[in-house]
Coordinates of C-alpha atoms and ligand atoms in Angstrom, one line a residue:
X1 CA 81.1 211.6 20.4
X2 CA 78.6 212.2 17.5
X3 CA 75.0 211.8 18.2
X4 CA 73.5 208.5 16.8
X5 CA 70.0 208.8 15.4
X6 CA 67.6 206.2 14.2
X7 CA 64.7 207.8 12.4
X8 CA 61.6 206.1 11.1
X9 CA 60.2 207.8 8.0
X10 CA 56.6 206.5 7.7
X11 CA 56.1 208.2 4.3
X12 CA 52.3 208.3 3.4
X13 CA 51.3 205.4 5.6
X14 CA 49.3 204.7 8.7
X15 CA 45.9 206.0 9.7
X16 CA 45.9 208.2 12.9
X17 CA 44.8 205.2 15.0
X18 CA 47.3 202.9 13.5
X19 CA 50.0 205.5 14.0
X20 CA 49.1 205.9 17.7
X21 CA 49.2 202.2 18.2
X22 CA 52.5 201.8 16.5
X23 CA 54.2 204.6 18.7
X24 CA 52.7 203.0 21.8
X25 CA 54.2 199.7 20.9
X26 CA 57.6 201.1 19.9
X27 CA 58.0 203.2 23.1
X28 CA 57.0 200.2 25.3
X29 CA 59.4 197.8 23.6
X30 CA 62.3 200.3 23.7
X31 CA 61.7 200.8 27.5
X32 CA 61.9 197.0 28.0
X33 CA 64.6 196.2 25.5
X34 CA 66.9 199.1 24.8
X35 CA 69.5 200.8 27.0
X36 CA 71.7 202.3 24.3
X37 CA 72.1 206.0 23.7
X38 CA 70.7 206.5 20.1
X39 CA 67.9 209.0 19.7
X40 CA 64.8 207.5 18.2
X41 CA 62.8 209.8 15.9
X42 CA 59.3 209.0 14.7
X43 CA 58.6 210.9 11.4
X44 CA 54.9 210.3 10.6
X45 CA 52.6 212.2 8.2
X46 CA 51.9 215.8 9.3
X47 CA 48.4 214.9 10.7
X48 CA 50.0 212.7 13.4
X49 CA 52.8 214.9 14.7
X50 CA 51.0 216.8 17.4
X51 CA 49.6 213.7 19.1
X52 CA 52.9 211.8 18.8
X53 CA 54.9 214.7 20.3
X54 CA 52.5 214.7 23.3
X55 CA 52.8 210.9 23.7
X56 CA 56.6 211.2 23.6
X57 CA 56.9 214.3 25.9
X58 CA 58.3 212.3 28.8
X59 CA 60.6 210.0 26.8
X60 CA 64.2 211.0 27.1
X61 CA 65.5 209.6 23.8
X62 CA 62.5 209.8 21.6
X63 CA 61.2 212.6 19.5
X64 CA 59.2 213.3 16.4
X65 CA 59.5 215.2 13.2
X66 CA 58.1 216.0 9.7
X67 CA 58.8 214.6 6.3
X68 CA 58.8 218.0 4.6
X69 CA 58.0 221.7 5.1
X70 CA 57.4 224.8 3.1
X71 CA 60.3 227.0 2.0
X72 CA 58.0 230.0 2.8
X73 CA 57.3 231.5 6.2
X74 CA 53.5 232.0 5.8
X75 CA 51.0 233.3 3.4
X76 CA 49.0 232.3 0.3
X77 CA 50.5 228.8 -0.3
X78 CA 47.5 226.5 -0.3
X79 CA 48.4 223.1 1.0
X80 CA 51.7 224.0 2.5
X81 CA 52.9 223.6 6.1
X82 CA 55.5 226.0 7.5
X83 CA 58.4 225.1 9.7
X84 CA 57.0 227.4 12.4
X85 CA 53.7 225.4 12.4
X86 CA 55.8 222.2 12.8
X87 CA 57.7 223.7 15.7
X88 CA 54.4 224.7 17.3
X89 CA 53.1 221.1 17.4
X90 CA 56.3 219.7 18.9
X91 CA 58.3 218.5 15.9
X92 CA 62.1 218.5 16.5
X93 CA 63.4 217.3 13.1
X94 CA 62.3 218.0 9.4
X95 CA 63.4 215.8 6.5
X96 CA 64.5 218.0 3.6
X97 CA 65.3 216.8 0.1
X98 CA 64.1 213.2 0.4
X99 CA 64.7 211.7 -3.0
X100 CA 60.9 211.1 -3.4
X101 CA 60.4 214.9 -3.0
X102 CA 63.3 215.6 -5.5
X103 CA 61.8 213.1 -8.0
X104 CA 58.1 213.5 -7.7
X105 CA 57.8 217.1 -6.6
X106 CA 60.7 218.6 -8.5
X107 CA 62.5 219.9 -5.4
X108 CA 65.9 221.1 -6.4
X109 CA 68.9 222.1 -4.4
X110 CA 68.3 225.9 -4.4
X111 CA 64.8 225.4 -3.1
X112 CA 66.0 222.9 -0.5
X113 CA 68.5 225.5 0.7
X114 CA 65.6 227.8 1.4
X115 CA 63.8 224.9 3.3
X116 CA 66.9 224.3 5.4
X117 CA 66.9 228.0 6.3
X118 CA 63.2 227.9 7.2
X119 CA 63.8 224.8 9.4
X120 CA 66.9 226.2 11.2
X121 CA 65.3 229.6 11.8
X122 CA 62.5 227.9 13.7
X123 CA 65.0 226.0 15.8
X124 CA 64.3 222.7 14.2
X125 CA 66.9 220.3 12.9
X126 CA 67.0 219.5 9.2
X127 CA 67.7 215.9 8.1
X128 CA 69.1 216.8 4.7
X129 CA 68.9 213.8 2.3
X130 CA 71.3 213.2 -0.6
X131 CA 71.9 210.3 -2.8
X132 CA 72.6 209.2 -6.4
X133 CA 70.4 207.2 -8.8
X134 CA 71.5 203.9 -10.2
X135 CA 72.3 205.5 -13.5
X136 CA 74.5 208.1 -11.8
X137 CA 76.4 205.4 -9.9
X138 CA 76.9 203.2 -12.9
X139 CA 78.3 206.2 -14.8
X140 CA 80.6 206.8 -11.8
X141 CA 79.1 210.2 -11.2
X142 CA 77.9 209.7 -7.7
X143 CA 80.6 211.7 -5.9
X144 CA 80.0 214.7 -8.1
X145 CA 76.2 214.4 -7.6
X146 CA 76.6 214.2 -3.8
X147 CA 79.0 217.1 -3.8
X148 CA 76.5 219.3 -5.7
X149 CA 73.6 218.3 -3.6
X150 CA 75.4 219.0 -0.4
X151 CA 77.2 222.2 -1.4
X152 CA 74.1 223.7 -3.1
X153 CA 71.7 222.7 -0.3
X154 CA 73.9 223.3 2.8
X155 CA 77.1 225.1 2.2
X156 CA 75.6 228.6 2.4
X157 CA 75.1 228.0 6.1
X158 CA 77.3 229.6 8.8
X159 CA 79.4 227.2 11.0
X160 CA 76.9 227.6 13.8
X161 CA 74.0 226.8 11.6
X162 CA 75.7 223.9 9.9
X163 CA 76.6 222.4 13.3
X164 CA 72.8 221.8 13.7
X165 CA 72.4 219.8 10.5
X166 CA 71.9 216.0 10.2
X167 CA 72.7 214.4 6.8
X168 CA 71.2 211.2 5.5
X169 CA 72.9 209.4 2.6
X170 CA 70.2 207.5 0.7
X171 CA 71.2 206.0 -2.6
X172 CA 68.1 206.2 -4.7
X173 CA 68.6 202.7 -6.0
X174 CA 68.5 201.3 -2.5
X175 CA 65.2 203.0 -1.3
X176 CA 62.3 200.6 -1.1
X177 CA 64.0 198.1 -3.4
X178 CA 65.3 195.6 -0.9
X179 CA 68.8 196.4 -2.4
X180 CA 71.0 197.8 0.3
X181 CA 74.3 199.5 -0.4
X182 CA 77.1 197.2 0.9
X183 CA 78.6 198.5 4.1
X184 CA 81.8 199.3 2.2
X185 CA 79.9 201.3 -0.4
X186 CA 78.0 203.2 2.3
X187 CA 81.1 203.8 4.4
X188 CA 83.0 205.1 1.3
X189 CA 80.3 207.7 0.6
X190 CA 79.9 208.7 4.3
X191 CA 83.7 209.2 4.6
X192 CA 83.5 211.3 1.4
X193 CA 80.7 213.5 2.8
X194 CA 82.7 214.0 6.0
X195 CA 85.6 215.0 3.9
X196 CA 83.5 217.6 2.1
X197 CA 82.3 219.0 5.5
X198 CA 85.9 219.1 6.7
X199 CA 87.1 221.1 3.7
X200 CA 84.3 223.6 4.2
X201 CA 83.8 223.8 8.0
X202 CA 86.9 222.2 9.5
X203 CA 87.7 219.1 11.6
X204 CA 85.5 219.7 14.7
X205 CA 82.3 220.2 12.8
X206 CA 83.1 217.4 10.4
X207 CA 83.7 215.0 13.3
X208 CA 80.5 216.1 15.1
X209 CA 78.1 215.8 12.1
X210 CA 75.7 212.9 12.3
X211 CA 75.5 211.1 8.9
X212 CA 72.7 208.6 8.7
X213 CA 72.4 205.8 6.0
X214 CA 69.1 205.1 4.4
X215 CA 67.9 202.6 1.9
X216 CA 66.4 199.2 2.7
X217 CA 67.8 199.2 6.3
X218 CA 66.5 196.0 8.0
X219 CA 67.3 194.2 11.3
X220 CA 69.4 191.8 9.2
X221 CA 71.8 194.4 7.9
X222 CA 71.7 197.1 10.5
X223 CA 74.5 195.9 12.8
X224 CA 76.9 195.6 10.0
X225 CA 76.1 199.0 8.6
X226 CA 76.3 200.6 12.1
X227 CA 79.8 199.0 12.6
X228 CA 81.2 201.3 9.9
X229 CA 83.2 204.3 11.3
X230 CA 81.2 207.0 9.6
X231 CA 77.7 205.6 9.7
X232 CA 75.9 207.3 12.6
X233 CA 72.4 205.8 12.4
X234 CA 69.7 205.2 9.9
X235 CA 66.7 206.7 8.1
X236 CA 64.4 203.8 7.9
X237 CA 61.4 203.6 5.6
X238 CA 59.6 200.2 5.2
X239 CA 61.0 198.6 8.3
X240 CA 59.8 201.5 10.4
X241 CA 56.2 200.6 9.8
X242 CA 56.3 197.6 12.2
X243 CA 57.3 197.8 15.8
X244 CA 59.4 194.6 15.9
X245 CA 61.6 195.4 12.9
X246 CA 62.1 199.1 13.8
X247 CA 63.0 198.3 17.4
X248 CA 65.4 195.6 16.3
X249 CA 67.1 198.2 14.1
X250 CA 67.4 200.6 17.0
X251 CA 68.8 197.7 19.2
X252 CA 71.6 197.2 16.6
X253 CA 72.9 200.6 17.5
X254 CA 74.8 200.1 20.7
Ligands
PGA1 P1 63.4 202.2 2.8 O1 63.2 203.8 2.7 O2 64.0 201.9 4.2 O3 62.0 201.7 2.7 O4 64.3 201.8 1.7 C1 64.2 204.7 3.3 C2 63.8 206.1 3.0 O5 63.3 206.4 1.9 O6 64.0 207.0 3.9

């Protein structure tokens, strides 16, 4: 059985105090209301990771992570944060290649491949994001785009390394827009991604790879999305900023 993961990507939101309050609420509500097996991952800004990892130290199914890391190990890279530093403050996951990083910070696949290496060599788990723009989908290029993003960012990995990776399919046109991919659209892409993995790494690894969906996931659409055969959880943005909506999304994963 593949691991199901619901991750909340806070992006550049929440003061330290607000963040601590939100995690306290979420963990309390999950204790009272959730007995499913999904892992719940809180992905706050860098400044909050240390405190949140301490808060969650005793929670069996909760962990924390980062939204990005440097592709370098250390040195004169002002403003950067290394994967080793993230590991040292208790992060477990690192998002790599979120579409906002690709779009606003010019991160491209070759660079992301280096970030994935940095993440894995520090025993952290990359959540590798991929997804097409509206223009690319309308031109029917989405499968090609996804294949390029995944092969250039991930397919240099050995089988043992790839087996650690989580993938998030996030159509750019669905992020923060309120416009979700239909369950059929998302399932079609998830099945395609699993087929790519199968062709490269074989059946066992393809069947074991967690593929999250992201893009306007809400309590109202989560159950239906999670009912699809190849959707193994969600990377949630806006709805992860409130305890009630985030916990309701987690509860949709049985
Ligand atoms: P959204 O963001 O849920 O606000 O659409 C998802 C993401 O960017 O990870």
